[in-house]
Amino acid sequence: MTQQTRRRRADAQRNVEALVEAARTVFDTSGVDAPAKEITDLAGVGVGTLYRHFPQRSDLVKAVVRTGIDAVADAGPELSATHPPARALSLWIDRFIELLETKRGLASALHSGDPAFEGLPGYFMERLGPTLTALLDAAAADGAIRDVLDAEDLLYAIALLCRPVPGRESGHGRRMVAVLVDGLRYGAG
């Protein structure tokens, strides 16, 4: 491989990373239907570069979702290493809630029937399930929570509790999750 080819590949990878980061920021503020130009301007690339790497909007949405899922999954071991089990679990749940809360329009996009999103629920469980299982097991072994829910149940419960509710402020889901987690703590130890 020549130096020029490596440089082009590195440039292309930087462009992809810049586009995903810009899309994440734009989706957080303007929703998943934001204009492509808003994303490319923030990434510092042209619209052609966006469509070369992400031919369909769903490709970009999927890349943003995957990077968010990966970041939450990867946080688990670090939190476990630096905090007591109950605190690590609580901080991880906060990160998961932030992922759910910041993706305006994401639930609608993911449930749109677009075949591009078919693999995301499996990826979601594949990446988050083992991390949450480890956190739950550690907290249960420490006597901080009761061992009554598995990771899959808790992930889905949190996701459902964080769905927007008409007429309720944005912190509603977070409060409902706090009640759920308090229930896990009740009678533990």
C-alpha positions as YAML, in Angstrom:
chain: A
units: angstrom
residues:
- id: 1
  name: MET
  ca: [0.00, 0.00, 0.00]
- id: 2
  name: THR
  ca: [1.41, 3.39, -0.95]
- id: 3
  name: GLN
  ca: [1.72, 6.36, 1.40]
- id: 4
  name: GLN
  ca: [-0.87, 8.26, -0.67]
- id: 5
  name: THR
  ca: [-3.40, 5.39, -0.42]
- id: 6
  name: ARG
  ca: [-2.91, 5.20, 3.38]
- id: 7
  name: ARG
  ca: [-3.34, 8.97, 3.65]
- id: 8
  name: ARG
  ca: [-6.56, 8.81, 1.60]
- id: 9
  name: ARG
  ca: [-7.89, 6.00, 3.76]
- id: 10
  name: ALA
  ca: [-7.00, 7.93, 6.94]
- id: 11
  name: ASP
  ca: [-8.70, 11.01, 5.50]
- id: 12
  name: ALA
  ca: [-11.79, 8.97, 4.62]
- id: 13
  name: GLN
  ca: [-11.90, 7.52, 8.14]
- id: 14
  name: ARG
  ca: [-11.58, 11.00, 9.65]
- id: 15
  name: ASN
  ca: [-14.44, 12.17, 7.40]
- id: 16
  name: VAL
  ca: [-16.65, 9.28, 8.53]
- id: 17
  name: GLU
  ca: [-15.87, 9.99, 12.19]
- id: 18
  name: ALA
  ca: [-16.51, 13.73, 11.69]
- id: 19
  name: LEU
  ca: [-19.82, 13.01, 9.95]
- id: 20
  name: VAL
  ca: [-21.02, 10.63, 12.66]
- id: 21
  name: GLU
  ca: [-20.04, 13.07, 15.43]
- id: 22
  name: ALA
  ca: [-21.67, 15.99, 13.59]
- id: 23
  name: ALA
  ca: [-24.81, 13.94, 12.94]
- id: 24
  name: ARG
  ca: [-24.97, 12.98, 16.62]
- id: 25
  name: THR
  ca: [-24.79, 16.63, 17.61]
- id: 26
  name: VAL
  ca: [-27.32, 17.74, 15.00]
- id: 27
  name: PHE
  ca: [-29.71, 14.87, 15.82]
- id: 28
  name: ASP
  ca: [-29.50, 15.82, 19.50]
- id: 29
  name: THR
  ca: [-30.60, 19.38, 18.77]
- id: 30
  name: SER
  ca: [-32.63, 19.20, 15.55]
- id: 31
  name: GLY
  ca: [-33.79, 15.59, 15.32]
- id: 32
  name: VAL
  ca: [-32.99, 12.85, 12.83]
- id: 33
  name: ASP
  ca: [-34.71, 14.69, 9.97]
- id: 34
  name: ALA
  ca: [-32.33, 17.67, 10.12]
- id: 35
  name: PRO
  ca: [-31.03, 18.87, 6.75]
- id: 36
  name: ALA
  ca: [-27.93, 17.11, 5.43]
- id: 37
  name: LYS
  ca: [-26.28, 20.50, 4.91]
- id: 38
  name: GLU
  ca: [-26.46, 21.20, 8.64]
- id: 39
  name: ILE
  ca: [-24.55, 17.97, 9.30]
- id: 40
  name: THR
  ca: [-21.94, 18.47, 6.59]
- id: 41
  name: ASP
  ca: [-21.30, 22.08, 7.59]
- id: 42
  name: LEU
  ca: [-20.63, 21.01, 11.17]
- id: 43
  name: ALA
  ca: [-18.40, 18.14, 9.99]
- id: 44
  name: GLY
  ca: [-16.48, 20.43, 7.64]
- id: 45
  name: VAL
  ca: [-17.10, 18.28, 4.57]
- id: 46
  name: GLY
  ca: [-19.25, 18.51, 1.46]
- id: 47
  name: VAL
  ca: [-22.63, 16.90, 0.91]
- id: 48
  name: GLY
  ca: [-21.03, 14.56, -1.63]
- id: 49
  name: THR
  ca: [-18.76, 13.18, 1.08]
- id: 50
  name: LEU
  ca: [-21.79, 12.51, 3.27]
- id: 51
  name: TYR
  ca: [-23.58, 10.56, 0.53]
- id: 52
  name: ARG
  ca: [-20.42, 8.71, -0.50]
- id: 53
  name: HIS
  ca: [-20.11, 7.24, 3.00]
- id: 54
  name: PHE
  ca: [-23.81, 7.18, 3.95]
- id: 55
  name: PRO
  ca: [-25.92, 6.80, 0.78]
- id: 56
  name: GLN
  ca: [-29.20, 6.69, 2.74]
- id: 57
  name: ARG
  ca: [-30.25, 8.76, 5.77]
- id: 58
  name: SER
  ca: [-30.89, 5.47, 7.56]
- id: 59
  name: ASP
  ca: [-27.21, 4.53, 7.14]
- id: 60
  name: LEU
  ca: [-26.17, 7.65, 9.03]
- id: 61
  name: VAL
  ca: [-28.84, 7.20, 11.71]
- id: 62
  name: LYS
  ca: [-27.69, 3.61, 12.20]
- id: 63
  name: ALA
  ca: [-24.04, 4.69, 12.52]
- id: 64
  name: VAL
  ca: [-24.97, 7.30, 15.14]
- id: 65
  name: VAL
  ca: [-27.04, 4.80, 17.10]
- id: 66
  name: ARG
  ca: [-24.28, 2.19, 17.02]
- id: 67
  name: THR
  ca: [-21.64, 4.64, 18.26]
- id: 68
  name: GLY
  ca: [-23.96, 5.70, 21.07]
- id: 69
  name: ILE
  ca: [-24.64, 2.09, 22.05]
- id: 70
  name: ASP
  ca: [-20.91, 1.32, 21.91]
- id: 71
  name: ALA
  ca: [-20.05, 4.28, 24.15]
- id: 72
  name: VAL
  ca: [-22.60, 3.21, 26.77]
- id: 73
  name: ALA
  ca: [-21.47, -0.43, 26.63]
- id: 74
  name: ASP
  ca: [-17.80, 0.52, 26.88]
- id: 75
  name: ALA
  ca: [-18.47, 2.70, 29.95]
- id: 76
  name: GLY
  ca: [-19.48, -0.29, 32.07]
- id: 77
  name: PRO
  ca: [-16.05, -1.78, 32.79]
- id: 78
  name: GLU
  ca: [-14.55, 1.64, 33.56]
- id: 79
  name: LEU
  ca: [-17.39, 2.49, 35.94]
- id: 80
  name: SER
  ca: [-17.03, -0.91, 37.65]
- id: 81
  name: ALA
  ca: [-13.32, -0.35, 38.12]
- id: 82
  name: THR
  ca: [-13.69, 3.11, 39.64]
- id: 83
  name: HIS
  ca: [-16.90, 2.93, 41.71]
- id: 84
  name: PRO
  ca: [-18.64, 0.62, 44.18]
- id: 85
  name: PRO
  ca: [-21.10, -1.74, 42.42]
- id: 86
  name: ALA
  ca: [-24.31, 0.15, 43.26]
- id: 87
  name: ARG
  ca: [-22.81, 3.48, 42.19]
- id: 88
  name: ALA
  ca: [-21.37, 1.97, 38.98]
- id: 89
  name: LEU
  ca: [-24.81, 0.57, 38.11]
- id: 90
  name: SER
  ca: [-26.49, 3.90, 38.82]
- id: 91
  name: LEU
  ca: [-23.98, 5.88, 36.73]
- id: 92
  name: TRP
  ca: [-24.29, 3.39, 33.87]
- id: 93
  name: ILE
  ca: [-28.09, 3.61, 33.93]
- id: 94
  name: ASP
  ca: [-27.74, 7.42, 33.76]
- id: 95
  name: ARG
  ca: [-25.60, 7.07, 30.63]
- id: 96
  name: PHE
  ca: [-28.13, 4.71, 29.08]
- id: 97
  name: ILE
  ca: [-30.93, 7.17, 29.83]
- id: 98
  name: GLU
  ca: [-28.90, 9.98, 28.24]
- id: 99
  name: LEU
  ca: [-28.54, 7.86, 25.10]
- id: 100
  name: LEU
  ca: [-32.30, 7.35, 25.00]
- id: 101
  name: GLU
  ca: [-33.16, 10.98, 25.78]
- id: 102
  name: THR
  ca: [-30.83, 12.68, 23.34]
- id: 103
  name: LYS
  ca: [-31.94, 10.96, 20.17]
- id: 104
  name: ARG
  ca: [-34.96, 13.09, 19.22]
- id: 105
  name: GLY
  ca: [-37.03, 11.33, 16.59]
- id: 106
  name: LEU
  ca: [-34.93, 8.22, 16.87]
- id: 107
  name: ALA
  ca: [-37.66, 5.92, 18.17]
- id: 108
  name: SER
  ca: [-39.90, 6.88, 15.25]
- id: 109
  name: ALA
  ca: [-37.09, 6.31, 12.77]
- id: 110
  name: LEU
  ca: [-36.16, 2.95, 14.27]
- id: 111
  name: HIS
  ca: [-39.79, 1.80, 14.23]
- id: 112
  name: SER
  ca: [-40.42, 3.11, 10.71]
- id: 113
  name: GLY
  ca: [-40.14, -0.33, 9.11]
- id: 114
  name: ASP
  ca: [-36.97, 0.67, 7.25]
- id: 115
  name: PRO
  ca: [-35.05, -2.60, 6.70]
- id: 116
  name: ALA
  ca: [-31.80, -0.74, 7.46]
- id: 117
  name: PHE
  ca: [-32.74, -0.79, 11.15]
- id: 118
  name: GLU
  ca: [-33.63, -4.48, 11.41]
- id: 119
  name: GLY
  ca: [-30.34, -5.47, 13.04]
- id: 120
  name: LEU
  ca: [-30.27, -2.71, 15.65]
- id: 121
  name: PRO
  ca: [-32.36, -4.40, 18.36]
- id: 122
  name: GLY
  ca: [-30.01, -7.40, 18.24]
- id: 123
  name: TYR
  ca: [-26.96, -5.13, 18.30]
- id: 124
  name: PHE
  ca: [-28.50, -3.21, 21.21]
- id: 125
  name: MET
  ca: [-28.82, -6.40, 23.28]
- id: 126
  name: GLU
  ca: [-25.52, -7.86, 22.10]
- id: 127
  name: ARG
  ca: [-23.55, -4.80, 23.24]
- id: 128
  name: LEU
  ca: [-25.54, -3.60, 26.27]
- id: 129
  name: GLY
  ca: [-26.77, -6.90, 27.68]
- id: 130
  name: PRO
  ca: [-23.42, -8.31, 28.85]
- id: 131
  name: THR
  ca: [-22.34, -4.96, 30.31]
- id: 132
  name: LEU
  ca: [-25.54, -4.54, 32.27]
- id: 133
  name: THR
  ca: [-25.46, -8.20, 33.36]
- id: 134
  name: ALA
  ca: [-22.00, -7.69, 34.86]
- id: 135
  name: LEU
  ca: [-23.14, -4.52, 36.64]
- id: 136
  name: LEU
  ca: [-26.31, -6.17, 37.98]
- id: 137
  name: ASP
  ca: [-24.41, -9.25, 39.14]
- id: 138
  name: ALA
  ca: [-21.83, -7.13, 40.97]
- id: 139
  name: ALA
  ca: [-24.49, -4.99, 42.66]
- id: 140
  name: ALA
  ca: [-26.50, -8.09, 43.67]
- id: 141
  name: ALA
  ca: [-23.38, -9.83, 45.00]
- id: 142
  name: ASP
  ca: [-22.61, -6.70, 47.03]
- id: 143
  name: GLY
  ca: [-26.14, -6.78, 48.50]
- id: 144
  name: ALA
  ca: [-27.05, -3.41, 46.94]
- id: 145
  name: ILE
  ca: [-29.96, -4.73, 44.84]
- id: 146
  name: ARG
  ca: [-32.25, -7.73, 44.70]
- id: 147
  name: ASP
  ca: [-31.56, -10.22, 41.93]
- id: 148
  name: VAL
  ca: [-35.05, -10.08, 40.38]
- id: 149
  name: LEU
  ca: [-34.50, -8.70, 36.86]
- id: 150
  name: ASP
  ca: [-32.19, -9.77, 34.10]
- id: 151
  name: ALA
  ca: [-30.39, -7.30, 31.88]
- id: 152
  name: GLU
  ca: [-32.80, -7.68, 28.97]
- id: 153
  name: ASP
  ca: [-35.84, -6.96, 31.15]
- id: 154
  name: LEU
  ca: [-34.19, -3.93, 32.72]
- id: 155
  name: LEU
  ca: [-32.99, -2.51, 29.38]
- id: 156
  name: TYR
  ca: [-36.47, -2.75, 27.89]
- id: 157
  name: ALA
  ca: [-38.12, -1.39, 31.05]
- id: 158
  name: ILE
  ca: [-35.83, 1.64, 31.07]
- id: 159
  name: ALA
  ca: [-36.35, 2.22, 27.35]
- id: 160
  name: LEU
  ca: [-40.12, 2.10, 27.77]
- id: 161
  name: LEU
  ca: [-40.08, 4.38, 30.82]
- id: 162
  name: CYS
  ca: [-37.98, 6.93, 28.91]
- id: 163
  name: ARG
  ca: [-40.37, 7.24, 25.97]
- id: 164
  name: PRO
  ca: [-41.82, 10.73, 25.75]
- id: 165
  name: VAL
  ca: [-45.22, 11.08, 27.39]
- id: 166
  name: PRO
  ca: [-47.52, 13.81, 26.02]
- id: 167
  name: GLY
  ca: [-47.99, 16.57, 28.56]
- id: 168
  name: ARG
  ca: [-45.04, 15.49, 30.72]
- id: 169
  name: GLU
  ca: [-41.74, 17.29, 31.01]
- id: 170
  name: SER
  ca: [-38.53, 15.71, 29.76]
- id: 171
  name: GLY
  ca: [-37.41, 14.51, 33.22]
- id: 172
  name: HIS
  ca: [-40.48, 12.31, 33.63]
- id: 173
  name: GLY
  ca: [-38.81, 9.15, 32.32]
- id: 174
  name: ARG
  ca: [-35.74, 9.64, 34.46]
- id: 175
  name: ARG
  ca: [-37.93, 9.91, 37.58]
- id: 176
  name: MET
  ca: [-39.81, 6.74, 36.63]
- id: 177
  name: VAL
  ca: [-36.52, 4.86, 36.16]
- id: 178
  name: ALA
  ca: [-35.42, 6.07, 39.63]
- id: 179
  name: VAL
  ca: [-38.58, 4.50, 41.08]
- id: 180
  name: LEU
  ca: [-37.80, 1.24, 39.25]
- id: 181
  name: VAL
  ca: [-34.22, 1.19, 40.56]
- id: 182
  name: ASP
  ca: [-35.45, 1.98, 44.08]
- id: 183
  name: GLY
  ca: [-37.62, -1.11, 43.75]
- id: 184
  name: LEU
  ca: [-34.52, -3.17, 42.96]
- id: 185
  name: ARG
  ca: [-32.89, -1.82, 46.12]
- id: 186
  name: TYR
  ca: [-35.91, -2.45, 48.35]
- id: 187
  name: GLY
  ca: [-35.24, -5.43, 50.61]
- id: 188
  name: ALA
  ca: [-31.73, -6.01, 49.23]
- id: 189
  name: GLY
  ca: [-28.88, -7.14, 51.43]
...
